[in-house]
Coordinates of C-alpha atoms in Angstrom, one line a residue:
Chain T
X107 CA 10.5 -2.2 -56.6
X108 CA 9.1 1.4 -57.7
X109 CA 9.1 4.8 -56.1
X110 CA 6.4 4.6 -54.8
X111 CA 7.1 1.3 -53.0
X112 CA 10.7 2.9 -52.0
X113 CA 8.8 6.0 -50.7
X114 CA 6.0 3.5 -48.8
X115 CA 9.8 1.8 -47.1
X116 CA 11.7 4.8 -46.4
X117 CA 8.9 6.8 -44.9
X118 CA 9.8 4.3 -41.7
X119 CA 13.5 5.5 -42.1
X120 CA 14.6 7.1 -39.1
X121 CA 16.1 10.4 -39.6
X122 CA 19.4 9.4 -37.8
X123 CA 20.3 6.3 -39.4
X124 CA 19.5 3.9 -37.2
X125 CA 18.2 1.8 -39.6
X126 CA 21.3 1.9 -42.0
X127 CA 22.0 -1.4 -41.5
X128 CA 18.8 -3.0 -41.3
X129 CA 18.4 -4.9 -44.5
X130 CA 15.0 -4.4 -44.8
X131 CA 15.6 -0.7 -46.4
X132 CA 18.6 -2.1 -48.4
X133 CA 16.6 -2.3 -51.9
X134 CA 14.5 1.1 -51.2
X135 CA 18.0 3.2 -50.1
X136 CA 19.5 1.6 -53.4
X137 CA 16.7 3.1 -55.5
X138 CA 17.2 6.5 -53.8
X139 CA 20.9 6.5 -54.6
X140 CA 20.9 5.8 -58.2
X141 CA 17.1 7.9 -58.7
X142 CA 18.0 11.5 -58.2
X143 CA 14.1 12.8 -57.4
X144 CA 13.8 9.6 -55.0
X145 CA 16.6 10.6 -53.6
X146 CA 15.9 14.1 -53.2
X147 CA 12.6 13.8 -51.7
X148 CA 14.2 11.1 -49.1
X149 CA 16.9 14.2 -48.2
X150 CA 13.6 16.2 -47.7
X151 CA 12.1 13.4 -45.9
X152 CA 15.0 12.9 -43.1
X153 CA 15.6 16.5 -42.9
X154 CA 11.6 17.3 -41.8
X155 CA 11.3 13.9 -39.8
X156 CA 14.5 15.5 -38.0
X157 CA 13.2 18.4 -37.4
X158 CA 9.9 17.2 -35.9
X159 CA 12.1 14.7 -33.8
X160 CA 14.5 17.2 -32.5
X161 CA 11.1 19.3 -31.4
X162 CA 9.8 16.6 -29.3
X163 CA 12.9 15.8 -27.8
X164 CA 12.8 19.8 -26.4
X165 CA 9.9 18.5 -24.8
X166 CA 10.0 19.3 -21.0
X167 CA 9.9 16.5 -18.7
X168 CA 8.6 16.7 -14.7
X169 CA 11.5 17.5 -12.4
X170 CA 10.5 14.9 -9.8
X171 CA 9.4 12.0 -12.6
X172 CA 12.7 10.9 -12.5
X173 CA 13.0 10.5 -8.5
X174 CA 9.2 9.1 -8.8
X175 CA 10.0 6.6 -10.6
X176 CA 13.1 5.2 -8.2
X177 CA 11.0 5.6 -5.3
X178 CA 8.5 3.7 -6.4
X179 CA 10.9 0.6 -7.6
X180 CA 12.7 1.0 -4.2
X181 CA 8.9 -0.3 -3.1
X182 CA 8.2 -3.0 -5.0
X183 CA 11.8 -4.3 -3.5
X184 CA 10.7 -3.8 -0.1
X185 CA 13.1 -1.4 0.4
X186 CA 12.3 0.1 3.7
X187 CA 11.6 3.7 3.0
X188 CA 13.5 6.6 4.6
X189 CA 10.6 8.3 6.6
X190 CA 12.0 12.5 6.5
X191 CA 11.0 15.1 9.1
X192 CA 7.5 15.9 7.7
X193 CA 7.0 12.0 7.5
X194 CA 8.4 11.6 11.3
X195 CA 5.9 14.0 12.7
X196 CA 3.4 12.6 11.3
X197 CA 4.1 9.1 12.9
X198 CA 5.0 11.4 16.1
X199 CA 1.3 13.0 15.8
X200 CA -0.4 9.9 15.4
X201 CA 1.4 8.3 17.9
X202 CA 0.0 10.4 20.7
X203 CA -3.6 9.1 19.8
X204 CA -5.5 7.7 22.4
X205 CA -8.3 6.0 22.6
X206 CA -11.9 7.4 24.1
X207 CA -12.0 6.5 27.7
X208 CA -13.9 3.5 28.6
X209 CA -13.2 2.3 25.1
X210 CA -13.0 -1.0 26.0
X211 CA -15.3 -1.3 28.2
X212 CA -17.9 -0.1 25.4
X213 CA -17.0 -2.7 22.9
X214 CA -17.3 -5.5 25.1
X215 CA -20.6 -4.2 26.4
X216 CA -21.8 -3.8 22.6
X217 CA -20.5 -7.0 21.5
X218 CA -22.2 -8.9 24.7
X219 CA -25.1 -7.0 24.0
X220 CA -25.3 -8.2 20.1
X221 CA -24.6 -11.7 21.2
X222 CA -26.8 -12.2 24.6
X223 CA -30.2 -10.8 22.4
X224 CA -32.9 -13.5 21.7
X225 CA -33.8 -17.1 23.4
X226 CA -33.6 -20.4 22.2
X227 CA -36.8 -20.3 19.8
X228 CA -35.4 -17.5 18.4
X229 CA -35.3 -17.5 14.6
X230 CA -33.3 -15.8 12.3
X231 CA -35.3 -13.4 11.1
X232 CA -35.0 -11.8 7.3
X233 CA -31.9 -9.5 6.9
X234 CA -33.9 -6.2 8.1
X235 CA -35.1 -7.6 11.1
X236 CA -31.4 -8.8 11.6
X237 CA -30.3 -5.9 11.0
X238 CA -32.9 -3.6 13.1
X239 CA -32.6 -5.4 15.9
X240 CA -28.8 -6.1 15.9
X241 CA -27.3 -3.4 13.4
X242 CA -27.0 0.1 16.2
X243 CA -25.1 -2.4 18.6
X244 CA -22.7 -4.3 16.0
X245 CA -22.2 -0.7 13.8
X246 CA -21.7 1.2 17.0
X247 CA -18.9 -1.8 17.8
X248 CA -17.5 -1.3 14.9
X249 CA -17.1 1.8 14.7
X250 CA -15.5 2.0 18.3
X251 CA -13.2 -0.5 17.5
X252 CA -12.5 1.4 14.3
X253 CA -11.3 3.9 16.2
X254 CA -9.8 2.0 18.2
X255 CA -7.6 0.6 15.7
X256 CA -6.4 4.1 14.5
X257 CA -5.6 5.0 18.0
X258 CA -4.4 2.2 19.2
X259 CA -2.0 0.6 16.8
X260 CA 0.9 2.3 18.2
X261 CA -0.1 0.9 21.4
X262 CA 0.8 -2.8 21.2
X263 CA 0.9 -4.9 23.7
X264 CA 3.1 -4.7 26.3
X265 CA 6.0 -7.0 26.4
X266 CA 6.6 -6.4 30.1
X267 CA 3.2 -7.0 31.3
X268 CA 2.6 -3.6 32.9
X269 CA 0.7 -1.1 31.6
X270 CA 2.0 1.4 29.2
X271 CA 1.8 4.7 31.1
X272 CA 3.2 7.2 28.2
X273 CA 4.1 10.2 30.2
X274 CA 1.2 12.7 30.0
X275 CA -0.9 10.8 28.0
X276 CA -4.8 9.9 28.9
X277 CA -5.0 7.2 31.2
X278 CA -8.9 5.1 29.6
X279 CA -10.5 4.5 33.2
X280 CA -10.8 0.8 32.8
X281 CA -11.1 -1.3 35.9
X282 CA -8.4 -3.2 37.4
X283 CA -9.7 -6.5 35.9
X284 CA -9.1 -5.1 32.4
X285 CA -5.6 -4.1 32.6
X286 CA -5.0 -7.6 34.7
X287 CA -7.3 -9.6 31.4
X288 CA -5.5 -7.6 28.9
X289 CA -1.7 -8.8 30.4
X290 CA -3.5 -12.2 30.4
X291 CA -4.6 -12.3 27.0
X292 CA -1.5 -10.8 25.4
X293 CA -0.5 -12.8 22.5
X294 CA 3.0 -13.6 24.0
X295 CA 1.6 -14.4 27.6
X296 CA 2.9 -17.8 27.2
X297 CA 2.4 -20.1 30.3
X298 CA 5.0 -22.8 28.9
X299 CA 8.2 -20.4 28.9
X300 CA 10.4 -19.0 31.8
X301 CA 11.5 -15.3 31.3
X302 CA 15.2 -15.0 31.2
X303 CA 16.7 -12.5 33.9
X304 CA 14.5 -12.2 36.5
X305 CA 14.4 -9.6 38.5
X306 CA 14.6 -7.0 35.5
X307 CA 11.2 -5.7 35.5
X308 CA 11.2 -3.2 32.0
X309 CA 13.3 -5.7 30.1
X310 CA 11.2 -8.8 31.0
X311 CA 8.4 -10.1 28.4
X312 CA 5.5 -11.9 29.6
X313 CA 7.1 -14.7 30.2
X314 CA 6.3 -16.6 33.4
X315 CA 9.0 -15.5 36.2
X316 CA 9.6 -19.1 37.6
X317 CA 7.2 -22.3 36.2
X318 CA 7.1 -25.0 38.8
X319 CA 3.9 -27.0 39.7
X320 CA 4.8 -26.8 43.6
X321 CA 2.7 -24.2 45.1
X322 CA 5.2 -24.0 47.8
X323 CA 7.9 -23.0 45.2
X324 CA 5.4 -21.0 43.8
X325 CA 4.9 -18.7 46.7
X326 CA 7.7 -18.7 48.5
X327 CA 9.0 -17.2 45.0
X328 CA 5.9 -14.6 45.4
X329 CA 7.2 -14.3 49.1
X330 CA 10.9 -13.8 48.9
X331 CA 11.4 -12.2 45.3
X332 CA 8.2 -10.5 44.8
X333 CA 7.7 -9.5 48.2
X334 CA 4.1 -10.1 48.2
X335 CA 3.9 -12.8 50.7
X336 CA 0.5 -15.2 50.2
X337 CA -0.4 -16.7 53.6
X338 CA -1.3 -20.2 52.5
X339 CA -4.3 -20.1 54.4
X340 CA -5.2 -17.5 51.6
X341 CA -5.6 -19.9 48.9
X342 CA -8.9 -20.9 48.3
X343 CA -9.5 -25.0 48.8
X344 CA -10.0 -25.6 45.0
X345 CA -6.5 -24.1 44.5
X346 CA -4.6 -26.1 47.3
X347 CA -5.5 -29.3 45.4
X348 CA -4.5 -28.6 41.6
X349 CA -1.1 -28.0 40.5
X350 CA 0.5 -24.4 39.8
X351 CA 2.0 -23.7 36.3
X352 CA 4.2 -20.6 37.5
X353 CA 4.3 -17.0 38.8
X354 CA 4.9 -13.2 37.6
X355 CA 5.4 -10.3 38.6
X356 CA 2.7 -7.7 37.6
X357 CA 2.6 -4.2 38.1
X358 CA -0.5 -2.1 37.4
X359 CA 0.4 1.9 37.6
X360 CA 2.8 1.2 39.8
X361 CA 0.6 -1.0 41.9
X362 CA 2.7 -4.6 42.4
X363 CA 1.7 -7.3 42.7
X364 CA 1.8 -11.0 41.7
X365 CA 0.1 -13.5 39.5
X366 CA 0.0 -16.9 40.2
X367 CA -1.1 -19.2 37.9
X368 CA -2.9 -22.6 38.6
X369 CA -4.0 -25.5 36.2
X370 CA -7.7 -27.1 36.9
X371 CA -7.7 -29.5 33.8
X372 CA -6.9 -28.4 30.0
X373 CA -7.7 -25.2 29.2
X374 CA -8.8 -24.0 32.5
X375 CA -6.3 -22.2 34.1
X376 CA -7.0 -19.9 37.3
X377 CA -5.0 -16.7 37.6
X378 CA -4.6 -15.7 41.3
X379 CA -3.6 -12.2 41.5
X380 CA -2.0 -10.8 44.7
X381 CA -1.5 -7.4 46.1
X382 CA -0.6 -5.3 48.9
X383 CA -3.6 -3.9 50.9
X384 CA -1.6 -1.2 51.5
X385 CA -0.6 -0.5 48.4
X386 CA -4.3 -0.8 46.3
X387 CA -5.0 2.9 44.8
X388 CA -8.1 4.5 44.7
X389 CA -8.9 3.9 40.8
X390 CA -8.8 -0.2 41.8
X391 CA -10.4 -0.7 44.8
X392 CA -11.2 -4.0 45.6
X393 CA -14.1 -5.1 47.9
X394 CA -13.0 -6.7 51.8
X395 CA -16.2 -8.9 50.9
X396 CA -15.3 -11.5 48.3
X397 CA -17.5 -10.9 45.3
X398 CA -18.0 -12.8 41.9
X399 CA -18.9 -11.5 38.8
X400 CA -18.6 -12.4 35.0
X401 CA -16.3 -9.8 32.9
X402 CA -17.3 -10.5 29.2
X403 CA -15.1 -14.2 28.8
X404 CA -13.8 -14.3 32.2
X405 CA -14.9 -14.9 35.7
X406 CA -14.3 -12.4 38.5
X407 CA -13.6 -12.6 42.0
X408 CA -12.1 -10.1 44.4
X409 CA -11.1 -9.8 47.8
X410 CA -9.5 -9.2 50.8
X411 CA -7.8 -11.1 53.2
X412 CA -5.0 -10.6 56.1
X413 CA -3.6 -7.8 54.4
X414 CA -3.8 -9.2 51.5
X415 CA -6.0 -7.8 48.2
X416 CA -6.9 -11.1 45.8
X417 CA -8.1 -11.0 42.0
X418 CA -8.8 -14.0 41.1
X419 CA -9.2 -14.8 37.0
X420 CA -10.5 -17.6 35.1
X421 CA -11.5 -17.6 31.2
X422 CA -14.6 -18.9 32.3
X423 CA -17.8 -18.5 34.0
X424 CA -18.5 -17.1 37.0
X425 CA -20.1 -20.4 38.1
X426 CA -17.3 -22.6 37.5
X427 CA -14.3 -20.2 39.0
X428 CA -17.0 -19.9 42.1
X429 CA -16.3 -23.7 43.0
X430 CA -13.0 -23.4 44.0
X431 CA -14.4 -21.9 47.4
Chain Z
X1479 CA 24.5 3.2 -9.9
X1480 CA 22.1 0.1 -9.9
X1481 CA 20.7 -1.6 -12.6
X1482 CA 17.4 -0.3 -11.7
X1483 CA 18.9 3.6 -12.2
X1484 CA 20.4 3.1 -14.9
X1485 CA 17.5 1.3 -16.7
X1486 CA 15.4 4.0 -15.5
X1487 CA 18.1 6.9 -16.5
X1488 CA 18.3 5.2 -20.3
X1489 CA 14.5 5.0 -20.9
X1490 CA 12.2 7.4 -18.2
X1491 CA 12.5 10.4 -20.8
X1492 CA 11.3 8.5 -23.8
X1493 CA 9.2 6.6 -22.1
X1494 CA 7.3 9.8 -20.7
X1495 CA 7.3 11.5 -24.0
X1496 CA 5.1 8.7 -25.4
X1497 CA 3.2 8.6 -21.9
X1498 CA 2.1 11.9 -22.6
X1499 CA 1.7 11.8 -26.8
X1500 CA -0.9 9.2 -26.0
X1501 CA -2.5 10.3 -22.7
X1502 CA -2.7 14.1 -23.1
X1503 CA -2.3 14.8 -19.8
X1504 CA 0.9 15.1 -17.3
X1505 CA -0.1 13.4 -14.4
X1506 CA -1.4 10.6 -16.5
X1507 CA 1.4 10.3 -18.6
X1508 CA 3.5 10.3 -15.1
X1509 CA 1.7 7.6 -13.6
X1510 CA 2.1 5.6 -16.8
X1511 CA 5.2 5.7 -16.9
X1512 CA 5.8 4.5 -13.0
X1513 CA 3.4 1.7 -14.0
X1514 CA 5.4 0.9 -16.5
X1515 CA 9.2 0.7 -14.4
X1516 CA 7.0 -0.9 -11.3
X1517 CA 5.2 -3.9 -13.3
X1518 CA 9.3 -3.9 -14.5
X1519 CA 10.8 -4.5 -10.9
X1520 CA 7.9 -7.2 -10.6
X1521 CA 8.4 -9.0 -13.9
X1522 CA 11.6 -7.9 -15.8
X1523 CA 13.0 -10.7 -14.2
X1524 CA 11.3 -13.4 -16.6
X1525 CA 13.0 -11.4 -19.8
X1526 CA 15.8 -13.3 -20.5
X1527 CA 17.3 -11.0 -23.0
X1528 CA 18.0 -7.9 -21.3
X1529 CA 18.5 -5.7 -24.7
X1530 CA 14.9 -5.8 -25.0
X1531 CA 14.3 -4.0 -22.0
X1532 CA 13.5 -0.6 -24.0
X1533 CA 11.0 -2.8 -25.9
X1534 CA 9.4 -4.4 -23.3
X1535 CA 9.1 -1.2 -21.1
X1536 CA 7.3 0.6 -24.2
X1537 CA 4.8 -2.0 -24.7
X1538 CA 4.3 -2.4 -21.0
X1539 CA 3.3 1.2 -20.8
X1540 CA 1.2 0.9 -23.8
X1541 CA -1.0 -2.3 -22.5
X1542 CA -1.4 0.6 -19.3
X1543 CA -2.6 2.9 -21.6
X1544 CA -5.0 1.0 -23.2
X1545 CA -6.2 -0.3 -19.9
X1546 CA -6.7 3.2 -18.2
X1547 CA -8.4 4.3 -21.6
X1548 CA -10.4 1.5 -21.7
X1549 CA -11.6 2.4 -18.0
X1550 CA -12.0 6.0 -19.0
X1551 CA -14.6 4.8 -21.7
X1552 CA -17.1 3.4 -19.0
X1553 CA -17.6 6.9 -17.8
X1554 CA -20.3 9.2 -19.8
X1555 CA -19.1 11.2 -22.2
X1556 CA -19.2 14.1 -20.0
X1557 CA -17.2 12.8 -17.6
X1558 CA -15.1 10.9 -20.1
X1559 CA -14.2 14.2 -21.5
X1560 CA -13.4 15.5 -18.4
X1561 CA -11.2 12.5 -16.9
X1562 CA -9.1 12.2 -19.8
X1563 CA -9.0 15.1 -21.4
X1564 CA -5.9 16.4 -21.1
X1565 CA -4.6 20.3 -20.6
X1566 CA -0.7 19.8 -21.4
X1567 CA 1.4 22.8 -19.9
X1568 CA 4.2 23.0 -21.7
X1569 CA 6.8 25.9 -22.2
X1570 CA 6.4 28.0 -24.5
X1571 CA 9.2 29.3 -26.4
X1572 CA 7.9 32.5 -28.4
X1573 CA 11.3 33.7 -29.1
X1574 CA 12.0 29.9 -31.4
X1575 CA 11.0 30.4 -34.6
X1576 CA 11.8 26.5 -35.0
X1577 CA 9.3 24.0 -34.0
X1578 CA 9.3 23.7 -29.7
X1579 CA 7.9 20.1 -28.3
X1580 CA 4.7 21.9 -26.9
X1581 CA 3.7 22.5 -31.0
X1582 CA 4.9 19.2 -32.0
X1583 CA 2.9 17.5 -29.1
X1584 CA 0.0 19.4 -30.1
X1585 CA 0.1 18.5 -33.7
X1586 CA 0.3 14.8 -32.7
X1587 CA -2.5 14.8 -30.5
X1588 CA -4.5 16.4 -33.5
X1589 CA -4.5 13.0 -34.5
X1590 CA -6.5 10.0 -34.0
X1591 CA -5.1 7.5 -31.2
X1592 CA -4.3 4.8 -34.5
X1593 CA -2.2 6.8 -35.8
X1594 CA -0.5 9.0 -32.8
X1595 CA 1.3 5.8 -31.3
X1596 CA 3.7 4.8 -34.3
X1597 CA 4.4 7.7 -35.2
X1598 CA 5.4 9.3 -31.7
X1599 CA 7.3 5.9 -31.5
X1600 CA 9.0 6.8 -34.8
X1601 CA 9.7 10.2 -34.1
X1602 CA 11.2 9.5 -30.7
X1603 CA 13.9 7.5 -32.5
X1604 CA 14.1 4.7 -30.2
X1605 CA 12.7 1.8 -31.9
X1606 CA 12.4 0.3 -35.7
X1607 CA 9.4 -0.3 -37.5
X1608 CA 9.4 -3.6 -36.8
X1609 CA 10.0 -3.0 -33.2
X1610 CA 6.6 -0.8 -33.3
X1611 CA 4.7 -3.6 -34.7
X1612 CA 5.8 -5.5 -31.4
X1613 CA 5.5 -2.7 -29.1
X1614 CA 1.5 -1.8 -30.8
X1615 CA 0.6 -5.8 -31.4
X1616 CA -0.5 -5.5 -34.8
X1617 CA 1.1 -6.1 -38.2
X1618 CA 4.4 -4.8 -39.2
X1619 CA 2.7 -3.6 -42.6
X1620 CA 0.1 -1.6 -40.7
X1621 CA 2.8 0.2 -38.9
X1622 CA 4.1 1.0 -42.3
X1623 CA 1.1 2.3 -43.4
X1624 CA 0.0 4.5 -40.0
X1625 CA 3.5 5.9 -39.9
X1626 CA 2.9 6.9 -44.0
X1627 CA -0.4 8.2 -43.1
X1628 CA 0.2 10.1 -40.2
X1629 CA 3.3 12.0 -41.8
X1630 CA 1.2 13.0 -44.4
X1631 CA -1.8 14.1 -41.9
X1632 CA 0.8 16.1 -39.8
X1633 CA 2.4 17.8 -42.8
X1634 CA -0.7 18.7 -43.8
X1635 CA -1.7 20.5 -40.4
X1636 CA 1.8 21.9 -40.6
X1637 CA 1.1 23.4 -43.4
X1638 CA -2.5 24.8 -43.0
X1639 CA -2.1 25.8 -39.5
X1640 CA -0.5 29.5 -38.9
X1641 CA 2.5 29.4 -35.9
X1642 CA -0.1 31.8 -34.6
X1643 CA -2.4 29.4 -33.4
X1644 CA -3.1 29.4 -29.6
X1645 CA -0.2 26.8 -27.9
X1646 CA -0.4 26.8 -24.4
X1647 CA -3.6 24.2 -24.2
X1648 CA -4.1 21.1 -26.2
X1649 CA -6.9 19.4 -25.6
X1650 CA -8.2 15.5 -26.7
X1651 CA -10.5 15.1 -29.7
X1652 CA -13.4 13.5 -28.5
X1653 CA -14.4 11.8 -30.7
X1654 CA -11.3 10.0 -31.0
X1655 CA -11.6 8.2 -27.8
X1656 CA -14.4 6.3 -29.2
X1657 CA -12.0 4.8 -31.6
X1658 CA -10.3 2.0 -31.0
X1659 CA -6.6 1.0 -31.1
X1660 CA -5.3 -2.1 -32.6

């Protein structure tokens, strides 16, 4: 080996020894001890690569970098971050978002809108026509429903099948149908269990409140615990013939009342909905003369009977729910 | 303290300094870095031999480099210039007569991209030669010659430059972004 091959080695010397040991400098760290100028320029060497090492090292770092970096490792763990005050007000703030009134009611008139256009010789036309003719309704959907999903979110559905009245918040005036099809179509509305305490209205899911086929069990149930006794001579005729499934208690802005749920064959359940005349408020009224209308998916009928005010629901049309008059 | 702290307490600072040698900017050089520990909490798992930590966290954040400089090059030049070029703050010291880090950072950035990553990886002391060849991908020889090279080019600037020469900004070369590493 020459100088200049020891100089080539030892240029990758770190200044504070690190490499010592390594026995890839042994030969070239040899040289420099028994060759005085080699060895003097690799003092010079270390000393300047020192220098220039302690000057970077005086190099100011970010204050925060340091907590940065552990928060950011704390969520690739999944650690569940610690929300702080400015954090919590925010999820306060967007908590209090509502959605526009009649919201709902909106979408589902967009979306039927989109989906009733055309007749059977319809063809698709190319992708302009698609989109002139069906592109306002679906983007003006979309963007409601947008919005409905920023404003909503915190709103999930209710476990106790009422409506969530925050205090002082905006109430959407939808009709009574769609707070009764909401509770219906909540993902945990689930026909096959029995809620656990009855009786506990706040702390009761949507569970049913008692299951049993007998409609006598059924409304005596509805009767005696719900206090919203069903003459029998209520029920329309298609009802009295199929089995029940069970019964709940509902209670729309305070307004009680009771579902009762019948099975027609699969997948065509009824939903008989009870109520106090007495108690109906002005924002649901419901017509002394039966009517029957279609509600987006469902089938509508309301009415009035011996006191009584009926909804009756069926994810249907209006047709079919009609026959069991 | 858990093994994530005190991984991040042994390396963050180096780790930074050669964000920020190669990247030119703080918030870059920041972000790096994060990459760098992140890709770690998803992935350090799979290195058996935890000593190499240090080495795998450095070439980590150098792949991330290359990738966001790579992504930089798509822009035009203009906006090239503008997205990576890099104004580093750094504190001056006027009273030091020695050598602070926002002069030494400058003088490293004077040079081409090639040459700037051994030898800040030299000069921050935490790895061997041979453990810059791993870190950079590419021969152990080369990383003999940049680090030659580039002590030579920074003595010379040391040299020909006065102290007097304005500090607070240093700013990319251009055309050295068009150059590629490896």
């Amino acid at each position: 080996m020459d100088k200049e091959e020891a100089r080539f080695i030892l240029r990758c010397f770190r200044p504070d020894g690190s490499d010592a040991a390594d026995p890839s400098f042994a030969e070239a760290l040899q040289l420099a001890a028994e060759d005085r100028e080699l060895g003097e320029w690799l003092a010079r060497e270390r000393a300047s690569d020192a220098a220039f090492t302690e000057s970077l090292g005086r190099l100011e770092l970010p204050t925060t970098l340091r907590d940065e970096i552990l928060t950011g490792l704390a969520a690739e763990r999944g650690d569940v971050p610690v929300a702080d005050e400015w954090d919590a007000s925010l999820i306060g703030a967007m908590a209090q978002v509502q959605p526009p009134l009649e919201l709902r009611r909106e979408i589902l008139l967009a979306m039927n809108r989109s989906a009733g256009v055309g007749d059977t010789t319809f063809r698709r036309p190319s992708w302009g026509g698609w989109l002139a003719r069906f592109g306002l309704p679906l983007a003006a959907a979309a963007g409601i429903v947008l919005a409905l999903m920023i404003g909503n979110d915190s709103a999930k559905p209710d476990r106790t099948a009422t409506v969530d009245l925050r205090e002082g918040a905006i109430q959407p005036a939808s009709t009574l149908e769609d707070r009764l099809i909401r509770i219906l179509t909540d993902p945990d509305f689930d026909l096959d269990r029995r809620g656990p305490d009855f009786g506990k209205v706040p702390e009761r899911g949507v569970e049913l409140d008692l299951k049993d086929p007998d409609h006598k069990e059924l409304f005596r149930m509805v009767r005696d615990e719900l206090g919203r006794a069903c003459p029998q001579g209520c029920l329309p005729k298609g009802l009295r013939v199929v089995p029940g499934i069970g019964c709940k208690e509902v209670d729309i802005d305070g307004m009680k009342g009771a579902i009762v749920c019948f099975s027609r064959g699969k997948n065509d359940t009824v939903h008989l909905v009870v109520f106090r005349r007495s108690e109906l408020r002005d924002e649901y009224p419901i017509p002394t003369e039966r009517i029957l209308k279609q509600h987006g998916d469902w089938a509508v009928a309301e009415w009035q009977e011996k006191g009584r005010a009926f909804v009756m629901l069926g994810n249907t049309d209006k047709e079919h729910l009609g026959e069991v008059f | 303290m858990s093994e994530f702290e005190q991984l991040v307490d042994a390396h963050y600072q180096a780790l930074y300094r050669f964000a920020l040698s190669l990247s030119k900017n703080r918030e870059t050089a920041a972000d790096l870095v994060q990459q760098a520990f992140c890709i770690w909490a998803q992935k350090g798992h799979q290195l058996k031999d935890r000593s190499r930590a240090k080495t795998w966290l450095f070439t980590t954040l150098h792949r991330e480099f290359l990738a966001h400089a790579r992504k930089a090059r798509r822009f035009s030049d203009e906006e090239l210039t503008e997205a990576v070029a890099g104004r580093i703050e750094v504190s001056e010291d006027d009273t030091d007569r020695q050598m602070d880090g926002q002069r030494a950072l400058e003088l490293l950035g004077q040079l081409d991209e090639t040459f700037r990553a051994p030898i800040t990886l030299f000069y921050l002391q935490q790895h061997s030669y041979k453990e810059i060849a791993e870190i950079l991908d590419i021969p152990i020889g080369t990383v003999m010659s940049r680090i030659s090279r580039a002590k030579e080019m920074l003595r010379r600037r040391m040299t020909a430059e006065p102290a007097s020469a304005p500090k607070n900004i240093l700013q990319i070369q251009p055309e050295a972004l068009n150059k590629h590493h490896g």
